């Protein structure tokens, strides 16, 4: 079977990764923002641990160092510069079919490779398992990304973990800051094809199938989130923001205000500044 582009075997954005310097403190921060965190996980053979925020579609992984003597997959390098969004994972239902699609599309990658992590449940540890395809950096310009397949999704998608006090439901988009968005997304053609790309003056968007990648210039980022100025400035490229769908924008805003979280009201929801979300701009919207 030949593939025109790899999007035929990619289901969309599976999850984002947020690098944090203090994992336990970060859990408290995101719970204050109204998110339900899973119990803590620990990657087997690595020195990293996590808390995950499971949504109806997509999820957020808070990633921190728990043993600096072990393999950290460059998390330590990232955290020397800043906290915040450091990349994301695309999803696939069939990693071997996805590998064939990547080959047909000329995308360089490694894998599939297995990964397990311990999840510390009240009734004892369980071992969620994944198969990963590591994408070459040229395959996703301006973004660190890989492809993941969940072998044991039932272990990390419990119904009680999908309920959030802020009414969060779905990961809609991730915003990446780059000097030339149009040139950047040309590199995504082998992955998603031309029909998934939209170009405008404000931003260039790649539709991943479930969630969008929004590429903007530093100037456009300030225009997009002018209510949050001054925004942090980092060397480009960098990942700045997540847009998250909520079931009720008024209840989301009220919850955040009751928790004394600084928010800026928008027509569709509200904005949370990066200084209260481990370096991430969070945009809550009701669609």
PDB file of C-alpha atoms in Angstrom:
ATOM      1  CA  UNK A   1       0.000   0.000   0.000  1.00  0.00           C
ATOM      2  CA  UNK A   2       1.409   3.401  -1.038  1.00  0.00           C
ATOM      3  CA  UNK A   3       0.675   6.621   0.819  1.00  0.00           C
ATOM      4  CA  UNK A   4       0.545  10.106  -0.684  1.00  0.00           C
ATOM      5  CA  UNK A   5       1.447  11.591   2.679  1.00  0.00           C
ATOM      6  CA  UNK A   6       1.726  10.341   6.247  1.00  0.00           C
ATOM      7  CA  UNK A   7      -1.463  12.055   7.461  1.00  0.00           C
ATOM      8  CA  UNK A   8      -3.352   8.964   6.305  1.00  0.00           C
ATOM      9  CA  UNK A   9      -1.837   7.108   9.261  1.00  0.00           C
ATOM     10  CA  UNK A  10      -1.705   9.974  11.825  1.00  0.00           C
ATOM     11  CA  UNK A  11      -4.778  10.626  13.964  1.00  0.00           C
ATOM     12  CA  UNK A  12      -3.840  14.162  15.053  1.00  0.00           C
ATOM     13  CA  UNK A  13      -2.251  15.693  18.143  1.00  0.00           C
ATOM     14  CA  UNK A  14      -2.103  13.063  20.858  1.00  0.00           C
ATOM     15  CA  UNK A  15      -0.621  15.262  23.580  1.00  0.00           C
ATOM     16  CA  UNK A  16       1.554  18.261  24.344  1.00  0.00           C
ATOM     17  CA  UNK A  17       4.600  18.249  26.598  1.00  0.00           C
ATOM     18  CA  UNK A  18       5.184  20.967  29.188  1.00  0.00           C
ATOM     19  CA  UNK A  19       8.661  20.988  30.736  1.00  0.00           C
ATOM     20  CA  UNK A  20       8.612  21.990  34.417  1.00  0.00           C
ATOM     21  CA  UNK A  21      11.423  22.472  36.922  1.00  0.00           C
ATOM     22  CA  UNK A  22       9.452  21.322  39.982  1.00  0.00           C
ATOM     23  CA  UNK A  23       7.049  18.522  39.105  1.00  0.00           C
ATOM     24  CA  UNK A  24       5.130  18.535  42.379  1.00  0.00           C
ATOM     25  CA  UNK A  25       4.734  22.304  42.373  1.00  0.00           C
ATOM     26  CA  UNK A  26       3.560  22.189  38.754  1.00  0.00           C
ATOM     27  CA  UNK A  27       0.833  19.721  39.653  1.00  0.00           C
ATOM     28  CA  UNK A  28      -0.462  22.249  42.189  1.00  0.00           C
ATOM     29  CA  UNK A  29      -0.310  25.051  39.617  1.00  0.00           C
ATOM     30  CA  UNK A  30      -2.384  23.178  37.045  1.00  0.00           C
ATOM     31  CA  UNK A  31      -4.866  21.956  39.633  1.00  0.00           C
ATOM     32  CA  UNK A  32      -5.342  25.599  40.659  1.00  0.00           C
ATOM     33  CA  UNK A  33      -6.129  26.271  36.991  1.00  0.00           C
ATOM     34  CA  UNK A  34      -8.954  23.738  37.301  1.00  0.00           C
ATOM     35  CA  UNK A  35      -7.374  20.673  35.740  1.00  0.00           C
ATOM     36  CA  UNK A  36      -7.532  17.160  37.166  1.00  0.00           C
ATOM     37  CA  UNK A  37      -4.095  15.522  37.154  1.00  0.00           C
ATOM     38  CA  UNK A  38      -3.534  11.781  36.980  1.00  0.00           C
ATOM     39  CA  UNK A  39      -1.357  10.135  39.621  1.00  0.00           C
ATOM     40  CA  UNK A  40       2.368  10.563  39.035  1.00  0.00           C
ATOM     41  CA  UNK A  41       4.077   8.513  36.359  1.00  0.00           C
ATOM     42  CA  UNK A  42       7.718   7.506  36.012  1.00  0.00           C
ATOM     43  CA  UNK A  43       9.335   6.522  32.697  1.00  0.00           C
ATOM     44  CA  UNK A  44      11.130   3.201  33.107  1.00  0.00           C
ATOM     45  CA  UNK A  45      14.827   3.484  32.340  1.00  0.00           C
ATOM     46  CA  UNK A  46      14.635   7.274  32.116  1.00  0.00           C
ATOM     47  CA  UNK A  47      15.116   9.983  34.734  1.00  0.00           C
ATOM     48  CA  UNK A  48      11.823  11.728  33.951  1.00  0.00           C
ATOM     49  CA  UNK A  49       8.423  11.655  35.585  1.00  0.00           C
ATOM     50  CA  UNK A  50       5.075  13.190  34.740  1.00  0.00           C
ATOM     51  CA  UNK A  51       1.568  14.170  35.638  1.00  0.00           C
ATOM     52  CA  UNK A  52      -0.962  14.016  32.807  1.00  0.00           C
ATOM     53  CA  UNK A  53      -4.092  16.068  32.220  1.00  0.00           C
ATOM     54  CA  UNK A  54      -6.411  13.859  30.198  1.00  0.00           C
ATOM     55  CA  UNK A  55      -8.979  15.537  27.959  1.00  0.00           C
ATOM     56  CA  UNK A  56     -11.781  14.046  25.880  1.00  0.00           C
ATOM     57  CA  UNK A  57      -9.508  14.633  22.885  1.00  0.00           C
ATOM     58  CA  UNK A  58      -5.785  15.027  23.473  1.00  0.00           C
ATOM     59  CA  UNK A  59      -3.987  15.563  26.745  1.00  0.00           C
ATOM     60  CA  UNK A  60      -1.256  17.595  28.416  1.00  0.00           C
ATOM     61  CA  UNK A  61       1.852  16.007  29.918  1.00  0.00           C
ATOM     62  CA  UNK A  62       3.663  17.873  32.686  1.00  0.00           C
ATOM     63  CA  UNK A  63       7.217  16.550  32.422  1.00  0.00           C
ATOM     64  CA  UNK A  64       9.934  16.925  35.043  1.00  0.00           C
ATOM     65  CA  UNK A  65      13.259  15.483  36.157  1.00  0.00           C
ATOM     66  CA  UNK A  66      13.058  12.927  38.981  1.00  0.00           C
ATOM     67  CA  UNK A  67      16.561  11.404  38.659  1.00  0.00           C
ATOM     68  CA  UNK A  68      19.205  13.591  36.964  1.00  0.00           C
ATOM     69  CA  UNK A  69      21.655  10.670  36.799  1.00  0.00           C
ATOM     70  CA  UNK A  70      19.521   8.854  34.207  1.00  0.00           C
ATOM     71  CA  UNK A  71      18.612   9.542  30.567  1.00  0.00           C
ATOM     72  CA  UNK A  72      16.624  12.788  30.344  1.00  0.00           C
ATOM     73  CA  UNK A  73      16.020  13.073  26.577  1.00  0.00           C
ATOM     74  CA  UNK A  74      17.278  16.700  26.652  1.00  0.00           C
ATOM     75  CA  UNK A  75      14.692  17.823  29.206  1.00  0.00           C
ATOM     76  CA  UNK A  76      17.503  19.201  31.362  1.00  0.00           C
ATOM     77  CA  UNK A  77      18.833  21.232  28.434  1.00  0.00           C
ATOM     78  CA  UNK A  78      15.389  22.731  27.816  1.00  0.00           C
ATOM     79  CA  UNK A  79      14.836  23.566  31.493  1.00  0.00           C
ATOM     80  CA  UNK A  80      18.116  25.456  31.706  1.00  0.00           C
ATOM     81  CA  UNK A  81      16.556  27.955  29.307  1.00  0.00           C
ATOM     82  CA  UNK A  82      12.952  28.050  30.440  1.00  0.00           C
ATOM     83  CA  UNK A  83       9.802  26.183  31.445  1.00  0.00           C
ATOM     84  CA  UNK A  84       6.876  25.740  29.080  1.00  0.00           C
ATOM     85  CA  UNK A  85       5.722  23.933  25.980  1.00  0.00           C
ATOM     86  CA  UNK A  86       8.602  21.941  24.590  1.00  0.00           C
ATOM     87  CA  UNK A  87       6.929  19.843  21.897  1.00  0.00           C
ATOM     88  CA  UNK A  88       4.132  17.406  21.209  1.00  0.00           C
ATOM     89  CA  UNK A  89       3.238  13.917  20.105  1.00  0.00           C
ATOM     90  CA  UNK A  90       1.074  12.988  17.161  1.00  0.00           C
ATOM     91  CA  UNK A  91      -1.073   9.895  17.534  1.00  0.00           C
ATOM     92  CA  UNK A  92      -1.454   6.787  15.416  1.00  0.00           C
ATOM     93  CA  UNK A  93      -3.670   3.719  15.698  1.00  0.00           C
ATOM     94  CA  UNK A  94      -1.174   1.544  13.838  1.00  0.00           C
ATOM     95  CA  UNK A  95       2.549   2.323  14.293  1.00  0.00           C
ATOM     96  CA  UNK A  96       3.689  -0.112  11.618  1.00  0.00           C
ATOM     97  CA  UNK A  97       1.297   1.269   9.046  1.00  0.00           C
ATOM     98  CA  UNK A  98       2.397   4.742  10.115  1.00  0.00           C
ATOM     99  CA  UNK A  99       6.040   3.742   9.632  1.00  0.00           C
ATOM    100  CA  UNK A 100       5.232   2.605   6.095  1.00  0.00           C
ATOM    101  CA  UNK A 101       3.420   5.867   5.412  1.00  0.00           C
ATOM    102  CA  UNK A 102       6.392   7.857   6.691  1.00  0.00           C
ATOM    103  CA  UNK A 103       8.722   5.876   4.440  1.00  0.00           C
ATOM    104  CA  UNK A 104       6.471   6.377   1.415  1.00  0.00           C
ATOM    105  CA  UNK A 105       6.392  10.106   2.156  1.00  0.00           C
ATOM    106  CA  UNK A 106      10.170  10.376   2.476  1.00  0.00           C
ATOM    107  CA  UNK A 107      10.058  11.260   6.175  1.00  0.00           C
ATOM    108  CA  UNK A 108      13.117  10.202   8.181  1.00  0.00           C
ATOM    109  CA  UNK A 109      12.352   8.555  11.530  1.00  0.00           C
ATOM    110  CA  UNK A 110      13.427   5.897  14.017  1.00  0.00           C
ATOM    111  CA  UNK A 111      11.259   3.151  15.454  1.00  0.00           C
ATOM    112  CA  UNK A 112       8.786   1.928  16.422  1.00  0.00           C
ATOM    113  CA  UNK A 113      10.413   1.723  19.857  1.00  0.00           C
ATOM    114  CA  UNK A 114       8.736   0.643  23.068  1.00  0.00           C
ATOM    115  CA  UNK A 115       8.359   2.745  26.206  1.00  0.00           C
ATOM    116  CA  UNK A 116       6.735   1.972  29.550  1.00  0.00           C
ATOM    117  CA  UNK A 117       6.072   4.102  32.574  1.00  0.00           C
ATOM    118  CA  UNK A 118       5.004   3.285  36.089  1.00  0.00           C
ATOM    119  CA  UNK A 119       1.739   4.895  37.126  1.00  0.00           C
ATOM    120  CA  UNK A 120       1.280   5.191  40.878  1.00  0.00           C
ATOM    121  CA  UNK A 121      -2.374   4.316  41.522  1.00  0.00           C
ATOM    122  CA  UNK A 122      -3.875   3.977  45.025  1.00  0.00           C
ATOM    123  CA  UNK A 123      -4.355   0.243  44.416  1.00  0.00           C
ATOM    124  CA  UNK A 124      -0.757  -0.192  43.239  1.00  0.00           C
ATOM    125  CA  UNK A 125       1.491   0.451  40.272  1.00  0.00           C
ATOM    126  CA  UNK A 126       0.420  -0.244  36.707  1.00  0.00           C
ATOM    127  CA  UNK A 127       2.525  -0.062  33.545  1.00  0.00           C
ATOM    128  CA  UNK A 128       1.078   1.917  30.637  1.00  0.00           C
ATOM    129  CA  UNK A 129       2.878   0.965  27.408  1.00  0.00           C
ATOM    130  CA  UNK A 130       3.534   2.900  24.224  1.00  0.00           C
ATOM    131  CA  UNK A 131       5.203   2.481  20.856  1.00  0.00           C
ATOM    132  CA  UNK A 132       7.016   5.569  19.584  1.00  0.00           C
ATOM    133  CA  UNK A 133       8.242   6.763  16.205  1.00  0.00           C
ATOM    134  CA  UNK A 134      10.929   9.422  16.582  1.00  0.00           C
ATOM    135  CA  UNK A 135      10.685  11.948  13.739  1.00  0.00           C
ATOM    136  CA  UNK A 136      13.718  13.645  12.267  1.00  0.00           C
ATOM    137  CA  UNK A 137      13.808  17.364  13.099  1.00  0.00           C
ATOM    138  CA  UNK A 138      13.514  18.235   9.407  1.00  0.00           C
ATOM    139  CA  UNK A 139      10.132  16.497   9.296  1.00  0.00           C
ATOM    140  CA  UNK A 140       8.577  18.994  11.743  1.00  0.00           C
ATOM    141  CA  UNK A 141      10.352  22.339  11.292  1.00  0.00           C
ATOM    142  CA  UNK A 142      10.356  24.617  14.350  1.00  0.00           C
ATOM    143  CA  UNK A 143       8.847  21.858  16.513  1.00  0.00           C
ATOM    144  CA  UNK A 144      10.065  18.840  18.466  1.00  0.00           C
ATOM    145  CA  UNK A 145       7.586  16.069  17.730  1.00  0.00           C
ATOM    146  CA  UNK A 146       7.179  12.306  17.635  1.00  0.00           C
ATOM    147  CA  UNK A 147       4.392   9.813  16.961  1.00  0.00           C
ATOM    148  CA  UNK A 148       2.924   7.634  19.689  1.00  0.00           C
ATOM    149  CA  UNK A 149       0.612   4.634  19.853  1.00  0.00           C
ATOM    150  CA  UNK A 150      -1.089   3.701  23.129  1.00  0.00           C
ATOM    151  CA  UNK A 151      -0.979  -0.021  23.779  1.00  0.00           C
ATOM    152  CA  UNK A 152      -2.874   0.291  27.093  1.00  0.00           C
ATOM    153  CA  UNK A 153      -5.153   3.353  26.772  1.00  0.00           C
ATOM    154  CA  UNK A 154      -7.519   2.062  29.437  1.00  0.00           C
ATOM    155  CA  UNK A 155      -4.837   2.610  32.065  1.00  0.00           C
ATOM    156  CA  UNK A 156      -4.581   6.353  31.481  1.00  0.00           C
ATOM    157  CA  UNK A 157      -8.072   7.373  30.349  1.00  0.00           C
ATOM    158  CA  UNK A 158     -10.191   6.716  33.419  1.00  0.00           C
ATOM    159  CA  UNK A 159     -13.540   8.593  33.389  1.00  0.00           C
ATOM    160  CA  UNK A 160     -12.773  10.470  36.622  1.00  0.00           C
ATOM    161  CA  UNK A 161      -9.580  11.893  35.091  1.00  0.00           C
ATOM    162  CA  UNK A 162     -11.553  13.422  32.209  1.00  0.00           C
ATOM    163  CA  UNK A 163     -13.614  15.672  34.495  1.00  0.00           C
ATOM    164  CA  UNK A 164     -12.100  19.114  35.115  1.00  0.00           C
ATOM    165  CA  UNK A 165     -13.334  21.942  37.315  1.00  0.00           C
ATOM    166  CA  UNK A 166     -12.617  24.435  34.513  1.00  0.00           C
ATOM    167  CA  UNK A 167     -14.835  22.372  32.139  1.00  0.00           C
ATOM    168  CA  UNK A 168     -11.910  21.613  29.805  1.00  0.00           C
ATOM    169  CA  UNK A 169     -12.818  19.161  27.051  1.00  0.00           C
ATOM    170  CA  UNK A 170     -10.505  19.183  24.072  1.00  0.00           C
ATOM    171  CA  UNK A 171      -7.101  20.326  22.876  1.00  0.00           C
ATOM    172  CA  UNK A 172      -7.788  22.530  19.838  1.00  0.00           C
ATOM    173  CA  UNK A 173      -4.438  23.962  18.786  1.00  0.00           C
ATOM    174  CA  UNK A 174      -0.811  24.666  19.595  1.00  0.00           C
ATOM    175  CA  UNK A 175       0.846  27.954  18.611  1.00  0.00           C
ATOM    176  CA  UNK A 176       4.478  27.990  17.493  1.00  0.00           C
ATOM    177  CA  UNK A 177       6.530  31.164  17.033  1.00  0.00           C
ATOM    178  CA  UNK A 178       8.850  31.216  14.031  1.00  0.00           C
ATOM    179  CA  UNK A 179      10.394  33.888  11.839  1.00  0.00           C
ATOM    180  CA  UNK A 180       8.832  32.673   8.571  1.00  0.00           C
ATOM    181  CA  UNK A 181       5.612  30.664   9.076  1.00  0.00           C
ATOM    182  CA  UNK A 182       4.998  30.029   5.375  1.00  0.00           C
ATOM    183  CA  UNK A 183       8.471  28.672   4.738  1.00  0.00           C
ATOM    184  CA  UNK A 184       8.220  26.619   7.930  1.00  0.00           C
ATOM    185  CA  UNK A 185       5.040  24.787   6.973  1.00  0.00           C
ATOM    186  CA  UNK A 186       6.432  23.785   3.594  1.00  0.00           C
ATOM    187  CA  UNK A 187       8.402  21.223   5.577  1.00  0.00           C
ATOM    188  CA  UNK A 188       5.122  19.675   6.773  1.00  0.00           C
ATOM    189  CA  UNK A 189       3.929  18.771   3.273  1.00  0.00           C
ATOM    190  CA  UNK A 190       5.285  15.178   3.408  1.00  0.00           C
ATOM    191  CA  UNK A 191       3.455  14.643   6.704  1.00  0.00           C
ATOM    192  CA  UNK A 192       0.090  16.276   6.021  1.00  0.00           C
ATOM    193  CA  UNK A 193      -0.124  17.201   2.335  1.00  0.00           C
ATOM    194  CA  UNK A 194      -1.181  20.541   0.792  1.00  0.00           C
ATOM    195  CA  UNK A 195      -4.901  20.204   1.580  1.00  0.00           C
ATOM    196  CA  UNK A 196      -4.204  20.409   5.322  1.00  0.00           C
ATOM    197  CA  UNK A 197      -2.387  23.782   5.137  1.00  0.00           C
ATOM    198  CA  UNK A 198      -3.994  27.234   5.243  1.00  0.00           C
ATOM    199  CA  UNK A 199      -2.050  30.478   4.821  1.00  0.00           C
ATOM    200  CA  UNK A 200      -3.218  33.923   5.978  1.00  0.00           C
ATOM    201  CA  UNK A 201      -1.624  37.197   7.013  1.00  0.00           C
ATOM    202  CA  UNK A 202      -2.136  36.405  10.707  1.00  0.00           C
ATOM    203  CA  UNK A 203      -0.861  32.826  10.804  1.00  0.00           C
ATOM    204  CA  UNK A 204      -0.197  29.658   8.843  1.00  0.00           C
ATOM    205  CA  UNK A 205      -2.152  26.630  10.053  1.00  0.00           C
ATOM    206  CA  UNK A 206      -1.588  22.896   9.659  1.00  0.00           C
ATOM    207  CA  UNK A 207      -4.632  20.711  10.318  1.00  0.00           C
ATOM    208  CA  UNK A 208      -3.339  17.509  11.916  1.00  0.00           C
ATOM    209  CA  UNK A 209      -6.722  15.771  11.862  1.00  0.00           C
ATOM    210  CA  UNK A 210      -7.362  16.341  15.572  1.00  0.00           C
ATOM    211  CA  UNK A 211      -5.955  19.695  16.595  1.00  0.00           C
ATOM    212  CA  UNK A 212      -4.068  22.335  14.624  1.00  0.00           C
ATOM    213  CA  UNK A 213      -0.527  23.671  14.514  1.00  0.00           C
ATOM    214  CA  UNK A 214      -0.609  27.478  14.270  1.00  0.00           C
ATOM    215  CA  UNK A 215       2.619  29.140  13.127  1.00  0.00           C
ATOM    216  CA  UNK A 216       3.033  32.865  13.815  1.00  0.00           C
ATOM    217  CA  UNK A 217       5.813  35.448  13.797  1.00  0.00           C
ATOM    218  CA  UNK A 218       6.894  37.107  17.061  1.00  0.00           C
ATOM    219  CA  UNK A 219       4.986  40.233  15.977  1.00  0.00           C
ATOM    220  CA  UNK A 220       1.835  38.225  15.203  1.00  0.00           C
ATOM    221  CA  UNK A 221       2.022  36.515  18.601  1.00  0.00           C
ATOM    222  CA  UNK A 222       1.886  39.914  20.303  1.00  0.00           C
ATOM    223  CA  UNK A 223      -1.085  40.900  18.160  1.00  0.00           C
ATOM    224  CA  UNK A 224      -2.849  37.608  18.856  1.00  0.00           C
ATOM    225  CA  UNK A 225      -2.379  37.913  22.617  1.00  0.00           C
ATOM    226  CA  UNK A 226      -2.154  41.673  23.053  1.00  0.00           C
ATOM    227  CA  UNK A 227      -4.195  41.482  26.261  1.00  0.00           C
ATOM    228  CA  UNK A 228      -1.284  39.613  27.883  1.00  0.00           C
ATOM    229  CA  UNK A 229       1.483  42.047  26.946  1.00  0.00           C
ATOM    230  CA  UNK A 230       4.325  42.093  27.732  1.00  0.00           C
ATOM    231  CA  UNK A 231       4.852  38.502  26.630  1.00  0.00           C
ATOM    232  CA  UNK A 232       8.083  36.573  27.192  1.00  0.00           C
ATOM    233  CA  UNK A 233      10.557  36.725  24.347  1.00  0.00           C
ATOM    234  CA  UNK A 234      12.589  33.654  23.435  1.00  0.00           C
ATOM    235  CA  UNK A 235      14.857  32.805  20.562  1.00  0.00           C
ATOM    236  CA  UNK A 236      12.744  31.479  17.699  1.00  0.00           C
ATOM    237  CA  UNK A 237      11.427  28.932  17.150  1.00  0.00           C
ATOM    238  CA  UNK A 238       9.523  28.276  20.364  1.00  0.00           C
ATOM    239  CA  UNK A 239       6.129  26.894  21.352  1.00  0.00           C
ATOM    240  CA  UNK A 240       4.016  29.542  23.052  1.00  0.00           C
ATOM    241  CA  UNK A 241       0.385  28.600  23.542  1.00  0.00           C
ATOM    242  CA  UNK A 242      -2.368  26.019  23.731  1.00  0.00           C
ATOM    243  CA  UNK A 243      -6.018  26.594  22.899  1.00  0.00           C
ATOM    244  CA  UNK A 244      -8.412  24.400  24.881  1.00  0.00           C
ATOM    245  CA  UNK A 245     -12.146  23.972  24.384  1.00  0.00           C
ATOM    246  CA  UNK A 246     -14.317  24.248  27.488  1.00  0.00           C
ATOM    247  CA  UNK A 247     -17.959  23.262  27.901  1.00  0.00           C
ATOM    248  CA  UNK A 248     -18.946  26.536  29.618  1.00  0.00           C
ATOM    249  CA  UNK A 249     -16.818  29.668  29.215  1.00  0.00           C
ATOM    250  CA  UNK A 250     -18.578  31.599  31.982  1.00  0.00           C
ATOM    251  CA  UNK A 251     -18.076  28.833  34.524  1.00  0.00           C
ATOM    252  CA  UNK A 252     -14.460  28.503  33.434  1.00  0.00           C
ATOM    253  CA  UNK A 253     -13.834  32.220  33.993  1.00  0.00           C
ATOM    254  CA  UNK A 254     -15.682  32.211  37.297  1.00  0.00           C
ATOM    255  CA  UNK A 255     -13.710  29.240  38.546  1.00  0.00           C
ATOM    256  CA  UNK A 256     -10.396  30.873  37.682  1.00  0.00           C
ATOM    257  CA  UNK A 257     -11.393  34.178  39.283  1.00  0.00           C
ATOM    258  CA  UNK A 258     -12.508  32.358  42.450  1.00  0.00           C
ATOM    259  CA  UNK A 259      -9.038  30.793  42.554  1.00  0.00           C
ATOM    260  CA  UNK A 260      -7.482  34.272  42.124  1.00  0.00           C
ATOM    261  CA  UNK A 261      -5.960  33.296  38.784  1.00  0.00           C
ATOM    262  CA  UNK A 262      -5.349  36.383  36.616  1.00  0.00           C
ATOM    263  CA  UNK A 263      -7.437  36.041  33.457  1.00  0.00           C
ATOM    264  CA  UNK A 264      -8.269  38.228  30.487  1.00  0.00           C
ATOM    265  CA  UNK A 265     -11.815  37.880  29.186  1.00  0.00           C
ATOM    266  CA  UNK A 266     -12.313  37.225  25.469  1.00  0.00           C
ATOM    267  CA  UNK A 267     -15.446  36.874  23.383  1.00  0.00           C
ATOM    268  CA  UNK A 268     -15.194  33.102  23.336  1.00  0.00           C
ATOM    269  CA  UNK A 269     -13.628  32.534  26.756  1.00  0.00           C
ATOM    270  CA  UNK A 270     -10.508  33.794  28.480  1.00  0.00           C
ATOM    271  CA  UNK A 271      -6.705  33.904  28.440  1.00  0.00           C
ATOM    272  CA  UNK A 272      -4.333  32.786  31.178  1.00  0.00           C
ATOM    273  CA  UNK A 273      -0.883  34.422  31.116  1.00  0.00           C
ATOM    274  CA  UNK A 274       2.292  32.339  30.930  1.00  0.00           C
ATOM    275  CA  UNK A 275       3.621  33.460  34.300  1.00  0.00           C
ATOM    276  CA  UNK A 276       0.888  31.486  36.091  1.00  0.00           C
ATOM    277  CA  UNK A 277       1.013  28.374  33.875  1.00  0.00           C
ATOM    278  CA  UNK A 278       4.671  27.297  33.857  1.00  0.00           C
ATOM    279  CA  UNK A 279       5.470  29.465  30.847  1.00  0.00           C
ATOM    280  CA  UNK A 280       2.420  28.476  28.741  1.00  0.00           C
ATOM    281  CA  UNK A 281      -0.187  30.822  27.341  1.00  0.00           C
ATOM    282  CA  UNK A 282      -3.542  29.069  27.764  1.00  0.00           C
ATOM    283  CA  UNK A 283      -6.578  30.147  25.764  1.00  0.00           C
ATOM    284  CA  UNK A 284      -9.878  28.703  26.934  1.00  0.00           C
ATOM    285  CA  UNK A 285     -12.719  28.913  24.403  1.00  0.00           C
ATOM    286  CA  UNK A 286     -16.281  27.691  24.105  1.00  0.00           C
ATOM    287  CA  UNK A 287     -17.094  26.733  20.526  1.00  0.00           C
TER     288      UNK A 287
END
